[in-house]
Coordinates of C-alpha atoms in Angstrom, one line a residue:
Chain A
X1 CA 78.6 120.8 119.1
X2 CA 75.8 122.0 120.2
X3 CA 73.4 119.6 117.8
X4 CA 74.9 116.4 120.3
X5 CA 71.8 116.7 122.6
X6 CA 69.7 116.7 119.9
X7 CA 70.7 114.0 117.2
X8 CA 73.0 112.2 120.3
X9 CA 70.7 109.3 120.0
X10 CA 70.6 109.5 116.6
X11 CA 73.3 108.7 114.9
X12 CA 73.9 106.0 118.1
X13 CA 70.9 104.6 116.7
X14 CA 72.3 105.0 112.7
X15 CA 75.9 103.7 114.7
X16 CA 74.2 100.5 115.7
X17 CA 72.6 100.4 111.9
X18 CA 76.1 100.3 111.3
X19 CA 77.6 97.6 112.9
X20 CA 74.9 95.4 112.8
X21 CA 74.2 95.1 108.0
X22 CA 78.7 95.1 109.3
X23 CA 79.0 92.3 111.1
X24 CA 75.1 90.1 109.3
X25 CA 76.7 91.4 105.7
X26 CA 80.4 89.6 107.1
X27 CA 79.7 86.9 108.4
X28 CA 76.6 85.2 105.8
X29 CA 79.0 87.0 102.7
X30 CA 81.9 84.5 104.6
X31 CA 79.6 81.3 105.6
X32 CA 78.2 82.0 101.2
X33 CA 81.6 82.5 100.3
X34 CA 84.0 79.6 101.6
X35 CA 80.8 77.6 100.3
X36 CA 81.2 78.7 97.1
X37 CA 85.7 77.8 97.3
X38 CA 83.9 74.3 99.1
X39 CA 81.7 73.7 96.4
X40 CA 83.8 74.9 93.2
X41 CA 86.9 72.4 95.3
X42 CA 84.6 69.3 95.4
X43 CA 81.5 69.9 93.2
X44 CA 82.7 69.1 89.8
X45 CA 82.7 70.8 86.5
X46 CA 78.4 71.0 86.7
X47 CA 78.8 73.2 89.9
X48 CA 81.8 74.8 89.5
X49 CA 80.8 77.0 86.4
X50 CA 78.0 78.8 87.1
X51 CA 79.2 79.4 90.3
X52 CA 82.6 80.7 88.2
X53 CA 80.3 83.3 86.1
X54 CA 78.2 84.2 89.5
X55 CA 81.7 85.3 91.2
X56 CA 82.2 86.5 88.2
X57 CA 79.7 88.8 87.6
X58 CA 79.2 90.9 90.8
X59 CA 82.6 92.0 91.2
X60 CA 81.6 92.7 87.4
X61 CA 79.3 95.6 88.4
X62 CA 79.0 97.9 91.5
X63 CA 77.4 97.7 94.5
X64 CA 74.9 100.5 94.0
X65 CA 73.6 98.7 90.7
X66 CA 73.4 94.8 92.3
X67 CA 70.9 97.3 95.7
X68 CA 68.9 98.9 93.0
X69 CA 68.2 95.4 91.7
X70 CA 67.5 93.4 94.7
X71 CA 65.7 97.0 96.7
X72 CA 63.5 98.3 92.9
X73 CA 64.1 95.4 90.5
X74 CA 63.2 92.6 93.3
X75 CA 59.1 93.1 93.6
X76 CA 58.5 92.4 89.8
X77 CA 60.0 89.0 90.4
X78 CA 58.1 88.6 93.7
X79 CA 61.1 89.3 95.9
X80 CA 60.2 91.9 98.5
X81 CA 62.4 93.0 101.2
X82 CA 61.8 96.3 103.5
X83 CA 65.1 98.1 103.3
X84 CA 68.0 96.3 106.3
X85 CA 66.7 93.2 105.3
X86 CA 67.3 93.8 101.1
X87 CA 71.1 96.1 102.7
X88 CA 71.6 93.1 104.4
X89 CA 71.4 90.4 101.3
X90 CA 73.1 93.2 99.4
X91 CA 76.6 93.1 101.5
X92 CA 76.0 88.9 101.9
X93 CA 75.8 88.9 97.5
X94 CA 78.4 91.5 97.4
X95 CA 80.9 90.1 99.8
X96 CA 80.9 86.2 98.7
X97 CA 83.1 85.9 95.4
X98 CA 85.5 87.7 96.8
X99 CA 85.4 86.4 100.4
X100 CA 84.9 82.8 98.0
X101 CA 87.9 84.1 95.9
X102 CA 90.2 84.7 99.2
X103 CA 89.6 80.7 100.7
X104 CA 89.9 79.6 96.8
X105 CA 93.4 80.8 96.9
X106 CA 93.8 79.7 101.2
X107 CA 93.0 76.2 100.0
X108 CA 95.7 76.0 96.9
X109 CA 98.3 77.2 99.4
X110 CA 97.8 74.3 101.9
X111 CA 100.8 71.4 101.4
X112 CA 99.4 69.3 99.2
X113 CA 101.0 66.9 101.4
X114 CA 99.2 67.3 104.1
X115 CA 96.3 66.2 102.9
X116 CA 97.5 63.7 100.8
X117 CA 98.8 62.3 103.8
X118 CA 95.3 63.0 105.7
X119 CA 94.6 60.7 102.9
X120 CA 97.0 58.7 103.1
X121 CA 96.0 57.7 107.2
X122 CA 92.8 57.0 106.4
X123 CA 90.7 60.5 107.1
X124 CA 87.5 60.9 105.3
X125 CA 87.1 63.7 102.9
X126 CA 85.5 65.4 104.6
X127 CA 87.3 65.0 107.6
X128 CA 90.1 66.1 105.1
X129 CA 88.3 69.7 104.8
X130 CA 88.0 70.5 108.6
X131 CA 90.5 69.1 110.5
X132 CA 93.4 70.6 107.2
X133 CA 92.3 72.6 104.6
X134 CA 90.3 75.1 106.7
X135 CA 92.7 75.4 110.0
X136 CA 95.6 75.0 108.0
X137 CA 93.8 77.9 104.9
X138 CA 92.2 79.8 107.4
X139 CA 95.8 81.1 108.6
X140 CA 97.2 82.2 105.1
X141 CA 93.3 83.4 104.5
X142 CA 92.7 85.4 107.5
X143 CA 95.0 88.8 106.7
X144 CA 93.0 88.9 103.1
X145 CA 89.9 88.2 104.8
X146 CA 90.4 91.2 107.6
X147 CA 90.8 93.7 104.4
X148 CA 87.5 92.6 103.1
X149 CA 86.2 93.4 106.3
X150 CA 87.5 96.5 106.5
X151 CA 86.0 96.9 102.5
X152 CA 82.8 96.6 103.7
X153 CA 81.8 98.4 106.4
X154 CA 82.9 100.8 104.4
X155 CA 80.8 99.9 101.9
X156 CA 78.2 99.9 104.5
X157 CA 77.9 103.6 103.5
X158 CA 75.8 102.6 100.6
X159 CA 73.9 101.6 102.1
X160 CA 72.5 105.0 102.8
X161 CA 71.2 105.4 98.8
X162 CA 67.8 103.0 99.3
X163 CA 66.4 103.8 102.9
X164 CA 68.9 101.6 105.5
X165 CA 68.9 104.0 108.4
X166 CA 72.1 104.0 109.3
X167 CA 75.5 105.9 110.6
X168 CA 75.7 107.7 107.4
X169 CA 71.1 108.1 106.5
X170 CA 70.7 109.7 109.7
X171 CA 74.1 111.6 108.8
X172 CA 72.3 112.6 106.4
X173 CA 69.0 113.9 108.3
X174 CA 70.8 115.6 110.5
X175 CA 72.9 117.6 108.0
X176 CA 69.2 118.6 105.5
X177 CA 67.7 119.2 108.5
X178 CA 70.2 121.7 110.3
X179 CA 72.2 122.6 106.8
X180 CA 75.5 121.7 108.5
X181 CA 76.0 119.5 105.5
X182 CA 80.3 119.4 106.0
X183 CA 80.3 119.3 110.0
X184 CA 78.3 116.3 109.5
X185 CA 80.4 114.8 106.5
X186 CA 83.4 115.6 108.4
X187 CA 82.0 113.8 111.3
X188 CA 81.6 110.5 109.0
X189 CA 84.3 110.6 107.7
X190 CA 86.5 110.9 111.0
X191 CA 84.1 107.9 112.6
X192 CA 84.6 105.5 109.4
X193 CA 88.4 107.0 109.6
X194 CA 88.5 104.9 113.7
X195 CA 86.7 102.4 112.7
X196 CA 89.1 101.3 110.0
X197 CA 92.1 101.7 112.1
X198 CA 90.4 100.1 115.2
X199 CA 89.5 97.1 113.0
X200 CA 92.9 96.8 111.1
X201 CA 94.2 96.9 114.7
X202 CA 92.0 93.9 115.5
X203 CA 93.0 92.4 112.8
X204 CA 96.8 92.6 113.2
X205 CA 96.4 91.2 117.3
X206 CA 94.3 88.5 115.3
X207 CA 97.1 87.2 112.5
X208 CA 99.4 87.0 116.1
X209 CA 97.0 85.1 117.7
X210 CA 96.5 82.5 114.5
X211 CA 100.1 82.2 113.5
X212 CA 101.7 82.0 117.6
X213 CA 102.6 78.4 116.7
X214 CA 104.0 78.7 113.3
X215 CA 108.1 79.0 113.2
X216 CA 108.6 83.1 113.0
X217 CA 109.6 83.7 109.2
X218 CA 113.3 86.0 108.7
Chain B
X1 CA 57.2 90.0 84.0
X2 CA 60.1 90.5 83.1
X3 CA 60.1 91.9 79.6
X4 CA 62.4 91.8 77.2
X5 CA 62.6 94.4 74.8
X6 CA 62.2 96.6 77.7
X7 CA 65.2 95.5 79.1
X8 CA 67.0 95.8 75.0
X9 CA 65.2 99.4 74.9
X10 CA 67.4 101.1 78.1
X11 CA 70.8 100.2 76.9
X12 CA 70.8 102.5 74.2
X13 CA 70.4 105.5 76.8
X14 CA 72.3 104.2 78.9
X15 CA 75.5 103.2 76.7
X16 CA 75.1 107.2 76.1
X17 CA 74.9 107.4 79.6
X18 CA 78.1 105.9 80.4
X19 CA 80.8 108.4 79.1
X20 CA 80.3 109.7 82.1
X21 CA 81.5 107.0 84.0
X22 CA 83.9 106.2 81.4
X23 CA 84.9 110.3 82.2
X24 CA 85.4 110.3 86.2
X25 CA 86.5 106.4 85.7
X26 CA 89.6 107.7 82.7
X27 CA 90.1 110.9 83.8
X28 CA 90.3 109.7 88.3
X29 CA 93.2 106.8 87.1
X30 CA 94.9 109.8 85.2
X31 CA 95.1 112.3 87.7
X32 CA 95.2 109.4 89.9
X33 CA 98.9 108.4 88.8
X34 CA 100.1 112.0 88.9
X35 CA 99.2 113.0 92.4
X36 CA 100.6 108.2 93.1
X37 CA 103.1 110.0 91.9
X38 CA 104.4 112.3 93.9
X39 CA 102.9 110.6 97.5
X40 CA 104.5 107.7 96.3
X41 CA 107.6 109.9 96.4
X42 CA 106.6 111.3 99.8
X43 CA 106.4 107.7 101.0
X44 CA 110.0 106.6 99.8
X45 CA 111.4 110.1 100.6
X46 CA 114.5 110.4 103.5
X47 CA 112.1 112.6 105.2
X48 CA 110.3 112.1 108.3
X49 CA 107.9 114.9 107.9
X50 CA 107.6 114.2 104.6
X51 CA 107.0 110.5 105.6
X52 CA 104.7 111.1 107.6
X53 CA 102.3 113.6 105.2
X54 CA 102.0 110.7 102.6
X55 CA 101.2 108.5 104.9
X56 CA 98.3 109.9 106.8
X57 CA 96.8 110.4 103.1
X58 CA 96.7 107.0 102.5
X59 CA 95.1 106.3 106.2
X60 CA 92.4 108.8 105.4
X61 CA 91.5 107.9 101.8
X62 CA 91.7 104.3 102.3
X63 CA 89.8 104.0 105.8
X64 CA 86.7 106.7 104.5
X65 CA 84.4 104.9 102.5
X66 CA 84.2 106.9 98.4
X67 CA 80.8 108.2 99.4
X68 CA 81.3 110.2 102.4
X69 CA 84.4 112.1 100.9
X70 CA 83.2 112.9 97.7
X71 CA 80.5 114.2 100.0
X72 CA 82.6 116.1 102.4
X73 CA 84.9 117.9 99.0
X74 CA 80.6 118.5 97.2
X75 CA 79.8 120.3 100.3
X76 CA 83.8 121.6 101.3
X77 CA 83.9 123.9 98.2
X78 CA 81.9 125.5 98.3
X79 CA 82.2 127.0 101.8
X80 CA 85.6 127.6 101.2
X81 CA 84.4 129.8 98.7
X82 CA 85.5 127.3 95.4
X83 CA 82.3 126.8 93.3
X84 CA 82.6 124.1 90.8
X85 CA 80.8 122.5 88.4
X86 CA 79.7 118.7 90.1
X87 CA 81.4 117.2 87.4
X88 CA 84.3 117.8 88.4
X89 CA 84.4 117.4 92.3
X90 CA 83.7 114.7 91.1
X91 CA 86.4 113.7 89.3
X92 CA 88.8 115.6 91.4
X93 CA 87.4 113.0 94.8
X94 CA 88.6 109.4 92.8
X95 CA 91.4 111.0 91.5
X96 CA 92.5 111.6 94.6
X97 CA 91.2 108.7 96.1
X98 CA 92.6 106.4 93.5
X99 CA 96.2 108.8 94.0
X100 CA 96.0 106.3 97.7
X101 CA 95.4 102.6 96.6
X102 CA 98.3 103.8 92.9
X103 CA 101.0 105.6 95.0
X104 CA 100.6 101.8 97.2
X105 CA 100.7 99.8 94.3
X106 CA 104.0 101.5 92.5
X107 CA 105.6 101.7 96.2
X108 CA 104.3 98.2 96.5
X109 CA 106.7 97.6 92.5
X110 CA 109.7 99.4 93.5
X111 CA 109.7 97.2 96.7
X112 CA 109.6 94.5 94.4
X113 CA 112.3 95.1 93.4
X114 CA 115.6 93.2 94.5
X115 CA 118.4 96.1 95.7
X116 CA 121.0 94.0 94.1
X117 CA 119.8 95.6 91.0
X118 CA 120.2 99.3 92.0
X119 CA 123.7 98.2 94.1
X120 CA 124.5 97.2 90.4
X121 CA 123.9 100.0 88.8
X122 CA 125.1 102.5 91.2
X123 CA 129.0 99.8 91.5
X124 CA 128.9 100.1 87.3
X125 CA 128.5 104.6 87.4
X126 CA 124.8 105.5 86.4
X127 CA 124.1 108.8 88.9
X128 CA 121.2 108.0 90.5
X129 CA 118.7 109.6 88.1
X130 CA 120.1 107.6 85.8
X131 CA 119.1 104.5 88.1
X132 CA 115.6 105.8 88.5
X133 CA 115.1 106.2 85.4
X134 CA 116.3 103.5 83.2
X135 CA 116.3 100.2 85.8
X136 CA 114.2 100.6 88.4
X137 CA 110.7 102.9 87.1
X138 CA 111.3 100.7 83.9
X139 CA 111.1 97.4 85.6
X140 CA 108.4 98.8 88.5
X141 CA 105.7 99.9 86.2
X142 CA 106.1 96.8 84.5
X143 CA 105.4 95.6 87.5
X144 CA 102.3 96.7 89.3
X145 CA 100.5 97.7 85.3
X146 CA 98.6 94.3 85.4
X147 CA 97.6 96.2 89.5
X148 CA 96.4 100.0 87.5
X149 CA 94.6 97.8 85.1
X150 CA 93.1 96.2 88.5
X151 CA 92.0 99.2 89.6
X152 CA 90.7 101.5 87.4
X153 CA 88.2 98.6 86.8
X154 CA 86.7 99.4 90.7
X155 CA 86.9 102.5 89.5
X156 CA 85.4 102.2 86.8
X157 CA 82.1 100.9 89.6
X158 CA 83.1 103.3 92.5
X159 CA 81.8 105.6 89.5
X160 CA 78.3 104.5 91.0
X161 CA 78.8 106.8 93.3
X162 CA 79.1 110.2 91.8
X163 CA 75.5 109.6 90.4
X164 CA 74.5 111.0 93.7
X165 CA 76.6 114.5 92.9
X166 CA 73.9 114.5 90.3
X167 CA 76.3 113.2 87.3
X168 CA 74.5 111.4 85.1
X169 CA 76.8 108.3 84.6
X170 CA 75.3 105.1 83.8
X171 CA 73.9 104.9 87.3
X172 CA 71.5 108.3 87.2
X173 CA 70.9 107.1 83.9
X174 CA 69.2 104.0 85.3
X175 CA 67.0 106.2 87.9
X176 CA 65.9 109.2 85.7
X177 CA 64.8 105.4 83.1
X178 CA 63.4 103.5 86.3
X179 CA 61.1 106.8 87.0
X180 CA 59.7 107.0 83.4
X181 CA 59.6 103.4 82.7
X182 CA 58.5 102.1 85.9
X183 CA 60.7 98.2 85.1
X184 CA 63.7 99.0 87.3
X185 CA 64.3 95.5 87.2
X186 CA 64.2 95.1 83.5
X187 CA 65.8 98.5 83.4
X188 CA 69.1 98.1 86.1
X189 CA 69.6 94.4 84.9
X190 CA 70.2 96.1 81.7
X191 CA 73.4 98.7 83.5
X192 CA 74.8 96.1 85.1
X193 CA 75.4 94.2 82.1
X194 CA 76.9 96.9 80.3
X195 CA 79.2 97.8 83.5
X196 CA 80.6 94.4 83.6
X197 CA 80.6 94.2 79.7
X198 CA 83.5 97.7 80.1
X199 CA 84.5 95.6 83.2
X200 CA 85.2 91.9 81.3
X201 CA 87.0 94.0 78.9
X202 CA 89.6 95.6 81.2
X203 CA 89.7 91.9 82.8
X204 CA 91.0 91.0 79.5
X205 CA 93.6 94.2 78.9
X206 CA 94.5 93.7 82.0
X207 CA 95.4 89.6 81.6
X208 CA 97.1 91.2 78.0
X209 CA 99.9 93.1 79.7
X210 CA 100.5 90.4 82.0
X211 CA 101.3 88.0 79.9
X212 CA 102.4 91.1 78.3
X213 CA 104.4 91.9 80.7
X214 CA 106.1 88.9 81.8
X215 CA 109.0 88.2 82.3

């Protein structure tokens, strides 16, 4: 407790950094995932195959190794990034295939009749995507999207290993300066536990809101 | 820039280090299955306090990043007077984290079975223990197998985190290798290939199990 005046501001900055990385990583990852899912759906076999390989490779390798490749291996082929952009880019890349799979599943869950109906009344294909596929798909994708966004909050701590000054990094700094490892890590655990609870509650509220017009299933 | 010989030379030491990756994830899931079964029993019990304990266990372990938990365990054990090698802390944490996910997988599988089956078994005079052993468990285990393989794949990837407490598994070995050769790109790429190979094999196993178990 006596550490709060000294280290409070540092931890708050770390918290801000964690949230920043998480928000940007999630938003960009979701956008990239959506793009991949749409290209896989409409892009034809030539594009579908490389993307499938991309999905398998990213999902089959640990996030930490991907980060090392990007941050330490990147400069060898001319990709020179600071820790923070590398971290956010890493989160984006890591999250994109999972988001892509969620969107792909959700698109497949859209009843084909609705798309055929849209086509029958003369909607252009891009209008169908915007007016039918996305809104209907989003409803079924939301729980999985929230779930994966929560998983990403926990992945942000791994960014500390490539020295992104997020909460974990600052906590480690505090504990090496004060030798209070246990307290620092316990505090961190409680913090993430709380954060995840809050986000899952917000997610449930969001779900309730987005499905409010649907008939309740019993 | 990219040196193919370096890339291929990295494989031997990393593959040797992979035994720790397999040990941590393999033992992690094996112990996780046992602890997960206990947690699942608590979660399904009629007693409210026991259910609460199970819910707390699952919520904490799924809500806190594994890296943080690893460090909590790593620094907590010496404080309470237990000095164990890092590998024990690493495997223990992995198993405990896995138990939370596994208990949920099993709870889901048991809940997915039609209630009528257990009722029918009771109706033809089976005792509760018999119902569990002959009707519920065989089906629930079969249902959960593909998801357990999935969990194992997640653990193989999560085991990269135990590099932080000094276990010489693939990731730690590749860090060492990258530091001595100054070729991080080739070395980490080789590490990624190894993980990918392990996980593709596991994924194939999962698909095969799913195919075998499909009724």
